[in-house]
């Protein structure tokens, strides 16, 4: 739970410090792309180290890492919403 709170806090700081509203859809798109790329890289590395697993591990790694990255990106985006609200209140 502490990692989720850290993502929320970082989102709040990002939303408060950056003037104006953030492009939240763009943040989510970048998170999905990052998750896919890192998932493929990690999956292929495991596939090279343990050859019988190969493509199956790469596919599962891509899907799993994308879901995890998107999960934390949602906390970050909620934090930017709170940060924008606090910025308007000051």
XYZ file of N, CA and C in Angstrom:
270
model
N 0.812 -1.196 0.000
C 0.000 0.000 0.000
C 0.854 1.257 0.000
N 2.065 1.185 0.517
C 2.901 2.379 0.590
C 3.374 2.829 -0.790
N 3.545 1.900 -1.728
C 3.970 2.290 -3.073
C 2.838 3.037 -3.778
N 1.612 2.613 -3.548
C 0.478 3.322 -4.136
C 0.368 4.739 -3.578
N 0.588 4.878 -2.284
C 0.561 6.216 -1.678
C 1.682 7.091 -2.219
N 2.835 6.490 -2.485
C 3.944 7.239 -3.071
C 3.574 7.724 -4.471
N 2.943 6.867 -5.279
C 2.506 7.275 -6.617
C 1.477 8.397 -6.526
N 0.560 8.294 -5.567
C -0.441 9.340 -5.367
C 0.217 10.648 -4.940
N 1.159 10.574 -4.013
C 1.862 11.765 -3.534
C 2.677 12.415 -4.652
N 3.373 11.603 -5.446
C 4.134 12.155 -6.569
C 3.207 12.815 -7.585
N 2.046 12.226 -7.821
C 1.067 12.843 -8.715
C 0.561 14.164 -8.178
N 0.334 14.225 -6.861
C -0.110 15.479 -6.249
C 0.954 16.558 -6.393
N 2.199 16.195 -6.152
C 3.294 17.159 -6.293
C 3.408 17.614 -7.739
N 3.331 16.676 -8.671
C 3.422 17.006 -10.099
C 2.277 17.932 -10.512
N 1.065 17.637 -10.072
C -0.081 18.473 -10.418
C -0.024 19.845 -9.776
N 0.543 19.938 -8.583
C 0.625 21.217 -7.872
C 1.731 22.100 -8.446
N 2.871 21.497 -8.787
C 4.021 22.276 -9.250
C 3.841 22.754 -10.689
N 3.338 21.892 -11.567
C 3.171 22.281 -12.969
C 1.954 23.179 -13.121
N 2.151 24.364 -13.712
C 1.015 25.269 -13.884
C 0.041 24.737 -14.938
N -1.220 25.013 -14.743
C -2.244 24.573 -15.691
C -2.637 23.127 -15.463
N -3.538 22.672 -16.316
C -4.014 21.297 -16.193
C -3.090 20.358 -16.952
N -2.964 19.153 -16.428
C -2.123 18.144 -17.061
C -2.950 17.333 -18.066
N -2.269 16.806 -19.074
C -2.910 15.949 -20.068
C -2.919 14.523 -19.520
N -3.971 14.180 -18.834
C -4.018 12.899 -18.109
C -4.105 11.701 -19.047
N -4.797 11.840 -20.152
C -4.885 10.742 -21.121
C -3.508 10.448 -21.690
N -2.731 11.492 -21.945
C -1.374 11.309 -22.458
C -0.496 10.596 -21.427
N -0.673 10.910 -20.147
C 0.083 10.230 -19.092
C -0.252 8.743 -19.091
N -1.534 8.404 -19.218
C -1.938 6.997 -19.241
C -1.416 6.277 -20.484
N -1.434 6.962 -21.645
C -0.904 6.353 -22.871
C 0.582 6.053 -22.734
N 1.325 7.004 -22.178
C 2.758 6.783 -21.989
C 3.018 5.639 -21.015
N 2.174 5.507 -19.993
C 2.330 4.413 -19.032
C 2.098 3.063 -19.702
N 1.107 2.983 -20.579
C 0.839 1.724 -21.279
C 2.000 1.374 -22.204
N 2.498 2.346 -22.948
C 3.629 2.097 -23.847
C 4.857 1.675 -23.053
N 5.129 2.355 -21.947
C 6.259 1.997 -21.089
C 6.104 0.574 -20.567
N 4.915 0.217 -20.122
C 4.673 -1.126 -19.604
C 4.877 -2.197 -20.655
N 4.418 -1.947 -21.870
C 4.589 -2.920 -22.949
C 6.060 -3.100 -23.286
N 6.784 -1.994 -23.451
C 8.201 -2.069 -23.825
C 9.022 -2.769 -22.748
N 8.871 -2.354 -21.502
C 9.648 -2.971 -20.419
C 9.235 -4.429 -20.228
N 7.952 -4.727 -20.372
C 7.491 -6.105 -20.262
C 8.088 -7.006 -21.325
N 8.167 -6.519 -22.559
C 8.781 -7.303 -23.636
C 10.258 -7.517 -23.360
N 10.951 -6.453 -22.964
C 12.391 -6.577 -22.692
C 12.650 -7.572 -21.568
N 11.936 -7.434 -20.458
C 12.133 -8.366 -19.342
C 11.719 -9.783 -19.720
N 10.630 -9.910 -20.458
C 10.187 -11.229 -20.900
C 11.194 -11.902 -21.812
N 11.779 -11.143 -22.734
C 12.789 -11.709 -23.629
C 14.062 -12.072 -22.880
N 14.442 -11.255 -21.903
C 15.624 -11.598 -21.102
C 15.421 -12.910 -20.351
N 14.254 -13.082 -19.766
C 13.967 -14.347 -19.077
C 13.904 -15.486 -20.087
N 13.356 -15.219 -21.270
C 13.301 -16.231 -22.322
C 14.674 -16.653 -22.805
N 15.626 -15.734 -22.801
C 17.001 -16.065 -23.201
C 17.690 -16.863 -22.103
N 17.461 -16.474 -20.859
C 18.099 -17.170 -19.737
C 17.513 -18.569 -19.568
N 16.203 -18.710 -19.721
C 15.514 -20.003 -19.601
C 14.827 -20.309 -20.931
N 15.571 -20.855 -21.919
C 15.062 -21.005 -23.289
C 13.733 -21.745 -23.460
N 13.408 -22.759 -22.673
C 12.134 -23.432 -22.945
C 10.916 -22.517 -22.783
N 11.026 -21.500 -21.959
C 9.882 -20.629 -21.708
C 9.629 -19.681 -22.878
N 10.682 -19.078 -23.414
C 10.664 -18.243 -24.610
C 9.517 -17.276 -24.773
N 8.731 -17.484 -25.834
C 7.659 -16.575 -26.230
C 6.577 -16.469 -25.159
N 6.269 -17.563 -24.512
C 5.225 -17.553 -23.486
C 5.570 -16.587 -22.357
N 6.822 -16.618 -21.916
C 7.262 -15.722 -20.842
C 7.259 -14.272 -21.316
N 7.687 -14.038 -22.551
C 7.698 -12.671 -23.079
C 6.281 -12.107 -23.139
N 5.331 -12.900 -23.588
C 3.943 -12.440 -23.664
C 3.342 -12.193 -22.294
N 3.575 -13.116 -21.378
C 3.047 -12.953 -20.022
C 3.704 -11.770 -19.323
N 4.999 -11.593 -19.538
C 5.703 -10.455 -18.940
C 5.180 -9.129 -19.457
N 4.899 -9.080 -20.757
C 4.385 -7.850 -21.349
C 3.015 -7.511 -20.761
N 2.139 -8.483 -20.709
C 0.794 -8.242 -20.187
C 0.845 -7.877 -18.702
N 1.597 -8.630 -17.936
C 1.685 -8.380 -16.495
C 2.281 -7.031 -16.166
N 3.381 -6.692 -16.816
C 4.026 -5.419 -16.517
C 3.173 -4.246 -16.983
N 2.442 -4.409 -18.083
C 1.548 -3.352 -18.550
C 0.433 -3.103 -17.536
N -0.131 -4.159 -16.993
C -1.199 -4.013 -15.997
C -0.673 -3.333 -14.738
N 0.507 -3.744 -14.281
C 1.089 -3.139 -13.077
C 1.388 -1.658 -13.303
N 1.965 -1.324 -14.457
C 2.289 0.067 -14.761
C 1.023 0.911 -14.851
N -0.001 0.385 -15.484
C -1.262 1.116 -15.598
C -1.905 1.310 -14.226
N -1.779 0.320 -13.360
C -2.306 0.402 -11.997
C -1.696 1.591 -11.254
N -0.370 1.719 -11.326
C 0.288 2.825 -10.639
C 0.050 4.156 -11.349
N -0.120 4.123 -12.674
C -0.402 5.355 -13.408
C -1.751 5.937 -13.004
N -2.710 5.082 -12.700
C -4.021 5.568 -12.260
C -3.880 6.328 -10.942
N -3.086 5.801 -10.011
C -2.840 6.520 -8.751
C -2.163 7.862 -9.030
N -1.209 7.876 -9.967
C -0.504 9.108 -10.308
C -1.475 10.129 -10.893
N -2.348 9.689 -11.789
C -3.305 10.601 -12.422
C -4.286 11.153 -11.391
N -4.755 10.316 -10.475
C -5.625 10.806 -9.402
C -4.877 11.849 -8.571
N -3.589 11.620 -8.344
C -2.773 12.598 -7.627
C -2.670 13.916 -8.374
N -2.565 13.866 -9.718
C -2.509 15.118 -10.483
C -3.826 15.874 -10.390
N -4.930 15.151 -10.321
C -6.234 15.811 -10.157
C -6.279 16.549 -8.820
N -5.829 15.889 -7.763
C -5.796 16.521 -6.436
C -4.825 17.701 -6.438
N -3.656 17.531 -7.071
C -2.672 18.609 -7.146
C -3.189 19.816 -7.903
N -3.915 19.577 -9.013
C -4.520 20.690 -9.753
C -5.567 21.406 -8.909
N -6.340 20.641 -8.154
C -7.342 21.237 -7.264
C -6.670 22.113 -6.211
N -5.589 21.611 -5.611
C -4.862 22.392 -4.602
C -4.225 23.635 -5.216
N -3.750 23.512 -6.458
C -3.137 24.656 -7.139
C -4.172 25.757 -7.366
N -5.383 25.389 -7.737
C -6.437 26.386 -7.955
C -6.889 27.031 -6.654
N -6.771 26.316 -5.543
C -7.216 26.837 -4.247
C -6.237 27.830 -3.628
N -4.988 27.846 -4.090
C -4.017 28.728 -3.426
C -4.152 30.166 -3.834
